[in-house]
């Protein structure tokens, strides 16, 4: 039975053009971009072409793009690099309750070393209020880090409004835009953040490669020291194969953005509209009006999300219950708890993330499977019987 | 004119088997190793198979292997991660004068934050004396970091003897073995280091991927925080394409080690033996008896290495003058200065690194080109005329 992939937040296939570009580099791998020879210059040209494509995707100067090994490294570099470089100004960071663990754990690491942090609460839709951020900023605040879109509920944050506040208060603003850049239009000049973390796989490029946008003039230290690569901001021989893949993916994401967003919005609208015809006693989490077009988070009452997910997979539909990065953790999602779900409902949550190749038929097929499996699980659920 | 690549220290082509394995992952990219679904499990299997191959290459338990984005990240993690995790014991590090900048700059970064370091001098062959290391270790020393082989002169260090000292003194020992692992036999049980940094490209795998060996029980912090990947030691969605390539390269390096080393030794012996028949007034740097089989460092007096390198490239032979990681720096190599070369001789140095596909004919052709170009450069050199 063929599998319908509705878990693009965990992994997306590589576009054919991305594959071909990467394979070309693999087949003819003979230059180090730092070498002063013909092969090295050709490799450096490929590197800079990719940097230009990535810069075009977010509308910045290519010199403001630093290639790293993925979204997580990008976030670590932003949070720790800014903290370290601005220690004379202060040691306080403002963040939110629904950040990815790459932000949370980077901040915790710094707190262990004497930094302080204030985490701003979100409303029941998962939105951060800009004036709450303004209130949290102190004299010694050196960084505000609020994610652009949430990877579990899809809610988009008003980063542009927050940027006005941080600019006025002269505090650097970082945004984890891993699930936004390449998926929805993202113009860093409009968004206004000083640092933006993003990856490549959310727009059908390879994993293991990402970038940090650093607005000119932002004080930041590297976290990986060594050679002079990336203008002394990120040492290590470059992952040229991955970077070239990211560049091509960025180019295609920019070219096809409108068409992709329209298609995904249509699939999402269909899923949300049809859900009540298939199951009852559920919530759609997040902010339906201001959220990622490729993500629907549904908490199905009286069932266990992991069972639901596994049975859906047997029926041919891949979705997830939570961030793949958090697999193995037994705790309920901190994001779902932050928007007010109780433990049981948080555990009964599915994250459905269609991709550009999914069809309306895929969505309707998924809904049928969801209906049947929910019924089967509820039939054996004591919680459901005793509700 | 076809190019003879004698600069494998900067970059090595990917073996056909490595290419095919990577292309297979690219073509069928659909699992996140952290996802609890069939595609995720298949991806996790690929990841663990690669980990086993890498563990087999250095003879350790696969659970002691952490995949990272390359040799530089591996070194940063070892140096900074050990420093941070053992701060209660002390803040002193012992290293040597000829380390790669990934070690040097990681140590400098820590020194900026209050750590102290002692750098042990090397002899004229570039060797560290184990008793000098013993003398440098203090009560508050928490790490000794000495490279296994030097990337500019090839000298191998007596890490096994140093390991006896660090074990007795209960200090962790890290070795940068980026240019040793996969190139020469490297058994971590014999070498005895607690942490070993290595990459993939030196043995014909991709760039942008590497690993850190962490002996069970060694206290170390991650430097990239976030998800639970790599048993909570290195967060971020894995670079599966690169890791699979590294795994296959490791498998082949182990299988073909003896044959490769014999071939490279033969080429090196030929080059060193024939050199005096082609040029005069030169040194071979490093320790000819105890050094990498694939590296010859030659300082040609009264010429400028960069001119030599560029003209050799025009003649069809690619070599380098120094580490690609240091390109763009105008300073003479700290390694060559440490073994006693003066500035002029250091600037006239070529690093010749044949690979497994080079032939004796390549070496003899290179020597002829070197002879002609050296003569041409010296004919216009005032230093040579006035010597």
Short mmCIF file of C-alpha atoms in Angstrom, two decimals, chain B residues 1-378:
data_model
loop_
_atom_site.label_atom_id
_atom_site.label_comp_id
_atom_site.label_asym_id
_atom_site.label_seq_id
_atom_site.Cartn_x
_atom_site.Cartn_y
_atom_site.Cartn_z
CA UNK B 1 45.31 19.90 -20.21
CA UNK B 2 44.27 17.47 -17.55
CA UNK B 3 45.02 18.30 -13.97
CA UNK B 4 47.02 16.10 -11.60
CA UNK B 5 45.59 16.54 -8.12
CA UNK B 6 48.30 16.46 -5.45
CA UNK B 7 46.34 18.47 -2.89
CA UNK B 8 44.25 15.84 -1.12
CA UNK B 9 44.75 17.60 2.21
CA UNK B 10 42.51 20.39 0.89
CA UNK B 11 39.95 18.20 -0.79
CA UNK B 12 39.57 14.61 -1.97
CA UNK B 13 37.16 13.35 -4.61
CA UNK B 14 34.37 11.04 -3.45
CA UNK B 15 34.81 7.33 -4.10
CA UNK B 16 32.28 5.88 -6.58
CA UNK B 17 30.72 3.73 -3.82
CA UNK B 18 30.36 6.80 -1.60
CA UNK B 19 28.73 8.70 -4.45
CA UNK B 20 26.24 5.91 -5.13
CA UNK B 21 25.27 5.57 -1.48
CA UNK B 22 24.70 9.31 -1.14
CA UNK B 23 22.72 9.48 -4.36
CA UNK B 24 20.50 6.66 -3.15
CA UNK B 25 19.63 8.66 -0.03
CA UNK B 26 19.04 11.79 -2.11
CA UNK B 27 16.69 9.98 -4.51
CA UNK B 28 14.62 8.43 -1.75
CA UNK B 29 14.70 11.07 0.96
CA UNK B 30 11.67 10.46 3.12
CA UNK B 31 12.48 9.60 6.68
CA UNK B 32 13.52 11.64 9.70
CA UNK B 33 15.56 9.29 11.91
CA UNK B 34 13.72 10.69 14.93
CA UNK B 35 10.24 9.98 13.55
CA UNK B 36 8.27 7.02 14.85
CA UNK B 37 7.17 5.72 11.48
CA UNK B 38 8.41 3.25 8.90
CA UNK B 39 10.34 5.81 6.83
CA UNK B 40 11.82 7.22 10.02
CA UNK B 41 12.91 3.80 11.16
CA UNK B 42 14.58 3.13 7.82
CA UNK B 43 16.40 6.46 8.08
CA UNK B 44 17.45 5.61 11.65
CA UNK B 45 18.76 2.26 10.43
CA UNK B 46 20.91 4.00 7.83
CA UNK B 47 22.18 6.36 10.49
CA UNK B 48 23.09 3.52 12.85
CA UNK B 49 24.70 1.48 10.09
CA UNK B 50 26.96 4.44 9.32
CA UNK B 51 27.71 4.84 13.02
CA UNK B 52 28.75 1.19 13.18
CA UNK B 53 31.05 1.58 10.16
CA UNK B 54 32.67 4.65 11.69
CA UNK B 55 33.04 2.88 15.05
CA UNK B 56 34.64 -0.10 13.31
CA UNK B 57 37.14 2.18 11.59
CA UNK B 58 38.53 3.42 14.91
CA UNK B 59 37.62 0.32 16.97
CA UNK B 60 35.12 1.65 19.47
CA UNK B 61 31.55 1.15 20.60
CA UNK B 62 29.12 2.92 18.24
CA UNK B 63 27.56 4.63 21.25
CA UNK B 64 30.85 6.48 21.65
CA UNK B 65 30.49 8.12 18.21
CA UNK B 66 28.68 11.46 17.88
CA UNK B 67 28.08 12.70 14.34
CA UNK B 68 28.79 16.40 13.81
CA UNK B 69 29.20 18.76 10.86
CA UNK B 70 32.93 18.15 10.36
CA UNK B 71 36.35 18.10 11.96
CA UNK B 72 36.14 21.70 13.08
CA UNK B 73 32.87 21.29 14.96
CA UNK B 74 34.21 18.08 16.45
CA UNK B 75 37.28 19.91 17.78
CA UNK B 76 35.20 22.81 19.09
CA UNK B 77 32.90 20.39 20.87
CA UNK B 78 35.79 18.49 22.43
CA UNK B 79 37.72 21.54 23.64
CA UNK B 80 34.82 23.76 24.69
CA UNK B 81 32.56 20.93 25.81
CA UNK B 82 35.18 19.43 28.12
CA UNK B 83 36.20 22.85 29.42
CA UNK B 84 32.60 23.73 30.31
CA UNK B 85 31.73 20.39 31.85
CA UNK B 86 34.78 20.23 34.08
CA UNK B 87 34.92 23.79 35.30
CA UNK B 88 34.62 22.71 38.92
CA UNK B 89 37.84 20.77 38.60
CA UNK B 90 39.80 23.58 36.99
CA UNK B 91 40.25 25.87 34.05
CA UNK B 92 43.62 24.95 32.58
CA UNK B 93 44.30 23.34 29.20
CA UNK B 94 47.51 21.94 27.76
CA UNK B 95 48.03 22.04 24.03
CA UNK B 96 50.92 22.33 21.54
CA UNK B 97 52.43 24.97 19.30
CA UNK B 98 51.42 23.27 16.07
CA UNK B 99 47.70 22.66 16.53
CA UNK B 100 45.14 23.45 13.84
CA UNK B 101 43.37 26.78 14.23
CA UNK B 102 40.21 24.94 15.28
CA UNK B 103 42.05 23.99 18.49
CA UNK B 104 44.01 27.24 18.78
CA UNK B 105 41.00 29.48 18.36
CA UNK B 106 38.76 27.34 20.58
CA UNK B 107 41.39 27.62 23.31
CA UNK B 108 41.74 31.36 22.71
CA UNK B 109 38.00 31.77 22.99
CA UNK B 110 38.09 30.00 26.34
CA UNK B 111 41.07 32.09 27.48
CA UNK B 112 39.01 35.18 26.78
CA UNK B 113 36.49 33.72 29.24
CA UNK B 114 38.99 33.05 32.00
CA UNK B 115 40.57 29.71 31.13
CA UNK B 116 44.36 29.38 31.11
CA UNK B 117 46.43 27.38 28.65
CA UNK B 118 49.96 26.10 28.31
CA UNK B 119 51.26 25.44 24.83
CA UNK B 120 54.02 22.84 24.60
CA UNK B 121 56.82 23.50 22.11
CA UNK B 122 57.78 20.94 19.46
CA UNK B 123 61.22 19.92 18.23
CA UNK B 124 62.57 20.72 14.78
CA UNK B 125 60.71 17.74 13.36
CA UNK B 126 57.45 18.97 14.82
CA UNK B 127 57.28 16.36 17.59
CA UNK B 128 55.86 16.98 21.03
CA UNK B 129 57.86 15.37 23.85
CA UNK B 130 55.54 13.48 26.22
CA UNK B 131 57.53 14.56 29.27
CA UNK B 132 56.98 18.20 28.27
CA UNK B 133 53.27 17.48 28.35
CA UNK B 134 53.66 15.86 31.77
CA UNK B 135 55.47 18.95 33.05
CA UNK B 136 52.77 21.25 31.69
CA UNK B 137 49.94 19.46 33.50
CA UNK B 138 48.88 21.25 36.69
CA UNK B 139 46.44 20.59 39.50
CA UNK B 140 43.75 22.50 37.64
CA UNK B 141 44.37 21.01 34.18
CA UNK B 142 41.19 19.52 32.80
CA UNK B 143 42.20 18.80 29.21
CA UNK B 144 45.23 17.98 27.11
CA UNK B 145 44.65 18.51 23.39
CA UNK B 146 47.44 17.43 21.06
CA UNK B 147 46.88 16.68 17.40
CA UNK B 148 47.51 13.16 16.10
CA UNK B 149 49.03 14.26 12.78
CA UNK B 150 49.85 17.70 11.55
CA UNK B 151 48.09 18.94 8.42
CA UNK B 152 51.03 21.01 7.19
CA UNK B 153 54.08 18.87 7.89
CA UNK B 154 52.57 15.43 8.49
CA UNK B 155 54.39 14.68 11.75
CA UNK B 156 52.70 12.07 13.91
CA UNK B 157 52.62 12.61 17.66
CA UNK B 158 53.18 9.99 20.34
CA UNK B 159 49.60 10.20 21.54
CA UNK B 160 49.74 6.73 23.07
CA UNK B 161 52.60 7.80 25.34
CA UNK B 162 50.84 11.04 26.21
CA UNK B 163 47.70 9.02 26.99
CA UNK B 164 49.57 7.06 29.66
CA UNK B 165 50.47 10.33 31.34
CA UNK B 166 46.97 11.84 31.16
CA UNK B 167 45.42 8.62 32.39
CA UNK B 168 47.72 8.56 35.39
CA UNK B 169 47.07 12.22 36.09
CA UNK B 170 43.33 11.80 35.52
CA UNK B 171 43.13 14.50 32.85
CA UNK B 172 41.05 14.06 29.69
CA UNK B 173 43.03 13.73 26.46
CA UNK B 174 41.68 14.98 23.15
CA UNK B 175 43.41 14.44 19.83
CA UNK B 176 42.64 16.15 16.54
CA UNK B 177 42.99 13.15 14.23
CA UNK B 178 41.30 14.72 11.21
CA UNK B 179 44.18 13.87 8.90
CA UNK B 180 44.91 10.47 10.45
CA UNK B 181 41.63 8.60 10.85
CA UNK B 182 40.82 6.71 7.67
CA UNK B 183 44.24 7.53 6.22
CA UNK B 184 46.45 5.43 8.48
CA UNK B 185 45.50 2.65 10.90
CA UNK B 186 43.93 4.31 13.93
CA UNK B 187 42.78 2.15 16.83
CA UNK B 188 41.41 4.32 19.58
CA UNK B 189 42.09 1.62 22.17
CA UNK B 190 45.79 1.67 21.26
CA UNK B 191 45.98 5.44 20.81
CA UNK B 192 44.33 5.82 24.20
CA UNK B 193 42.80 9.29 23.77
CA UNK B 194 39.48 9.99 25.52
CA UNK B 195 38.21 12.20 22.72
CA UNK B 196 39.09 11.98 19.04
CA UNK B 197 38.02 14.45 16.37
CA UNK B 198 37.81 13.23 12.82
CA UNK B 199 36.11 13.96 9.53
CA UNK B 200 35.16 12.10 6.36
CA UNK B 201 36.77 13.81 3.37
CA UNK B 202 40.38 12.71 4.15
CA UNK B 203 39.27 9.19 3.26
CA UNK B 204 37.18 10.14 0.22
CA UNK B 205 33.89 10.83 1.97
CA UNK B 206 31.99 14.12 1.82
CA UNK B 207 32.92 17.41 3.51
CA UNK B 208 30.52 18.89 6.05
CA UNK B 209 30.34 15.73 8.13
CA UNK B 210 32.56 14.35 10.85
CA UNK B 211 32.42 12.78 14.25
CA UNK B 212 33.63 13.07 17.79
CA UNK B 213 34.65 9.92 19.61
CA UNK B 214 33.83 10.29 23.29
CA UNK B 215 35.18 7.53 25.51
CA UNK B 216 32.42 6.25 27.78
CA UNK B 217 32.33 8.21 31.01
CA UNK B 218 34.10 11.34 29.73
CA UNK B 219 32.51 14.50 31.10
CA UNK B 220 31.54 16.80 28.23
CA UNK B 221 28.79 19.29 27.45
CA UNK B 222 27.15 19.60 24.05
CA UNK B 223 27.88 22.82 22.17
CA UNK B 224 24.71 22.60 20.06
CA UNK B 225 21.58 22.28 22.20
CA UNK B 226 18.04 21.51 21.14
CA UNK B 227 16.43 18.18 20.22
CA UNK B 228 17.31 14.75 21.52
CA UNK B 229 19.38 13.62 18.52
CA UNK B 230 22.68 11.78 19.05
CA UNK B 231 21.58 10.76 22.55
CA UNK B 232 21.24 14.38 23.63
CA UNK B 233 24.83 15.14 22.76
CA UNK B 234 24.38 16.97 19.46
CA UNK B 235 21.02 18.46 18.55
CA UNK B 236 19.64 19.09 15.08
CA UNK B 237 18.09 16.99 12.33
CA UNK B 238 20.87 14.80 11.01
CA UNK B 239 22.74 15.35 7.73
CA UNK B 240 21.74 11.86 6.64
CA UNK B 241 23.14 12.19 3.11
CA UNK B 242 26.55 13.17 4.44
CA UNK B 243 26.53 10.65 7.28
CA UNK B 244 25.72 7.77 4.93
CA UNK B 245 28.59 8.92 2.71
CA UNK B 246 30.92 9.00 5.71
CA UNK B 247 29.83 5.51 6.71
CA UNK B 248 30.59 4.00 3.32
CA UNK B 249 33.90 5.87 3.13
CA UNK B 250 34.80 4.48 6.58
CA UNK B 251 33.94 0.95 5.50
CA UNK B 252 36.15 1.22 2.40
CA UNK B 253 38.97 2.91 4.30
CA UNK B 254 39.06 0.00 6.73
CA UNK B 255 38.89 -2.60 3.98
CA UNK B 256 41.56 -1.02 1.78
CA UNK B 257 43.79 0.51 4.45
CA UNK B 258 46.88 -1.66 3.93
CA UNK B 259 46.82 -1.36 0.17
CA UNK B 260 46.28 2.40 0.29
CA UNK B 261 49.03 3.02 2.83
CA UNK B 262 51.50 0.88 0.84
CA UNK B 263 50.71 2.77 -2.35
CA UNK B 264 51.00 6.21 -0.72
CA UNK B 265 54.25 5.26 1.02
CA UNK B 266 55.69 4.22 -2.32
CA UNK B 267 54.73 7.55 -3.91
CA UNK B 268 56.12 9.51 -0.97
CA UNK B 269 59.39 7.57 -0.99
CA UNK B 270 59.77 8.20 -4.70
CA UNK B 271 59.12 11.92 -4.29
CA UNK B 272 61.59 12.31 -1.44
CA UNK B 273 64.25 10.16 -3.10
CA UNK B 274 64.02 11.94 -6.45
CA UNK B 275 63.75 15.52 -5.15
CA UNK B 276 67.56 16.14 -5.07
CA UNK B 277 67.76 15.11 -8.72
CA UNK B 278 65.37 17.94 -9.63
CA UNK B 279 65.99 20.85 -7.26
CA UNK B 280 68.61 22.01 -4.79
CA UNK B 281 68.53 24.25 -1.73
CA UNK B 282 65.33 22.94 -0.18
CA UNK B 283 64.22 21.26 3.06
CA UNK B 284 61.76 18.48 3.62
CA UNK B 285 59.87 19.51 6.75
CA UNK B 286 58.62 17.31 9.54
CA UNK B 287 59.62 13.89 10.67
CA UNK B 288 60.18 11.77 7.60
CA UNK B 289 60.11 8.51 9.57
CA UNK B 290 57.07 9.20 11.68
CA UNK B 291 54.61 11.04 9.53
CA UNK B 292 51.58 10.75 7.31
CA UNK B 293 52.23 8.62 4.20
CA UNK B 294 50.33 11.04 1.99
CA UNK B 295 52.05 14.33 2.81
CA UNK B 296 55.38 15.90 1.87
CA UNK B 297 56.18 19.45 2.93
CA UNK B 298 59.02 21.05 1.01
CA UNK B 299 60.48 24.49 1.62
CA UNK B 300 62.12 25.69 -1.55
CA UNK B 301 64.62 28.42 -0.79
CA UNK B 302 64.57 31.79 -2.58
CA UNK B 303 61.13 31.39 -4.07
CA UNK B 304 57.68 32.41 -3.00
CA UNK B 305 55.39 29.42 -2.37
CA UNK B 306 52.29 31.06 -3.73
CA UNK B 307 53.97 31.85 -7.08
CA UNK B 308 55.29 28.31 -7.21
CA UNK B 309 51.84 26.91 -6.50
CA UNK B 310 50.11 29.07 -9.12
CA UNK B 311 52.67 28.26 -11.81
CA UNK B 312 52.51 24.55 -10.96
CA UNK B 313 48.76 24.73 -11.41
CA UNK B 314 49.26 26.29 -14.85
CA UNK B 315 51.55 23.37 -15.60
CA UNK B 316 48.78 20.94 -14.56
CA UNK B 317 49.72 20.10 -10.95
CA UNK B 318 47.61 21.15 -7.98
CA UNK B 319 49.38 21.43 -4.62
CA UNK B 320 48.97 23.89 -1.78
CA UNK B 321 51.22 26.21 0.14
CA UNK B 322 49.45 25.81 3.45
CA UNK B 323 46.22 24.77 5.05
CA UNK B 324 43.20 25.78 2.97
CA UNK B 325 41.59 26.84 6.26
CA UNK B 326 44.24 29.56 6.63
CA UNK B 327 43.95 30.96 3.10
CA UNK B 328 43.60 34.70 3.20
CA UNK B 329 45.83 35.05 6.22
CA UNK B 330 49.03 36.89 5.35
CA UNK B 331 50.97 35.56 8.30
CA UNK B 332 53.51 32.80 7.86
CA UNK B 333 52.39 29.39 9.07
CA UNK B 334 52.62 29.06 12.87
CA UNK B 335 53.49 25.41 12.33
CA UNK B 336 56.53 26.13 10.17
CA UNK B 337 57.71 28.91 12.48
CA UNK B 338 57.36 26.49 15.42
CA UNK B 339 59.74 23.99 13.85
CA UNK B 340 62.31 26.75 13.37
CA UNK B 341 61.91 27.93 9.79
CA UNK B 342 62.54 31.58 9.14
CA UNK B 343 59.84 33.68 7.59
CA UNK B 344 61.21 33.52 4.05
CA UNK B 345 61.56 29.74 4.02
CA UNK B 346 58.12 29.33 5.56
CA UNK B 347 56.69 31.41 2.72
CA UNK B 348 58.45 29.19 0.17
CA UNK B 349 56.77 25.99 1.31
CA UNK B 350 54.71 23.55 -0.73
CA UNK B 351 52.46 20.88 0.75
CA UNK B 352 52.21 17.94 -1.63
CA UNK B 353 49.52 15.41 -0.74
CA UNK B 354 49.05 12.56 -3.23
CA UNK B 355 45.95 10.41 -3.14
CA UNK B 356 45.18 6.78 -3.80
CA UNK B 357 44.61 7.41 -7.50
CA UNK B 358 47.95 9.11 -8.14
CA UNK B 359 50.72 7.23 -9.91
CA UNK B 360 54.51 7.29 -9.95
CA UNK B 361 54.21 9.03 -13.30
CA UNK B 362 52.27 11.84 -11.62
CA UNK B 363 55.09 12.28 -9.12
CA UNK B 364 57.80 12.32 -11.78
CA UNK B 365 55.81 14.75 -13.91
CA UNK B 366 55.35 16.99 -10.89
CA UNK B 367 59.09 16.92 -10.18
CA UNK B 368 59.89 18.03 -13.72
CA UNK B 369 57.41 20.90 -13.49
CA UNK B 370 58.80 21.84 -10.07
CA UNK B 371 62.33 21.89 -11.47
CA UNK B 372 61.47 24.14 -14.40
CA UNK B 373 59.31 26.53 -12.39
CA UNK B 374 61.80 26.78 -9.53
CA UNK B 375 64.50 27.66 -12.02
CA UNK B 376 62.30 30.27 -13.71
CA UNK B 377 61.36 31.86 -10.37
CA UNK B 378 64.90 31.86 -9.04
#
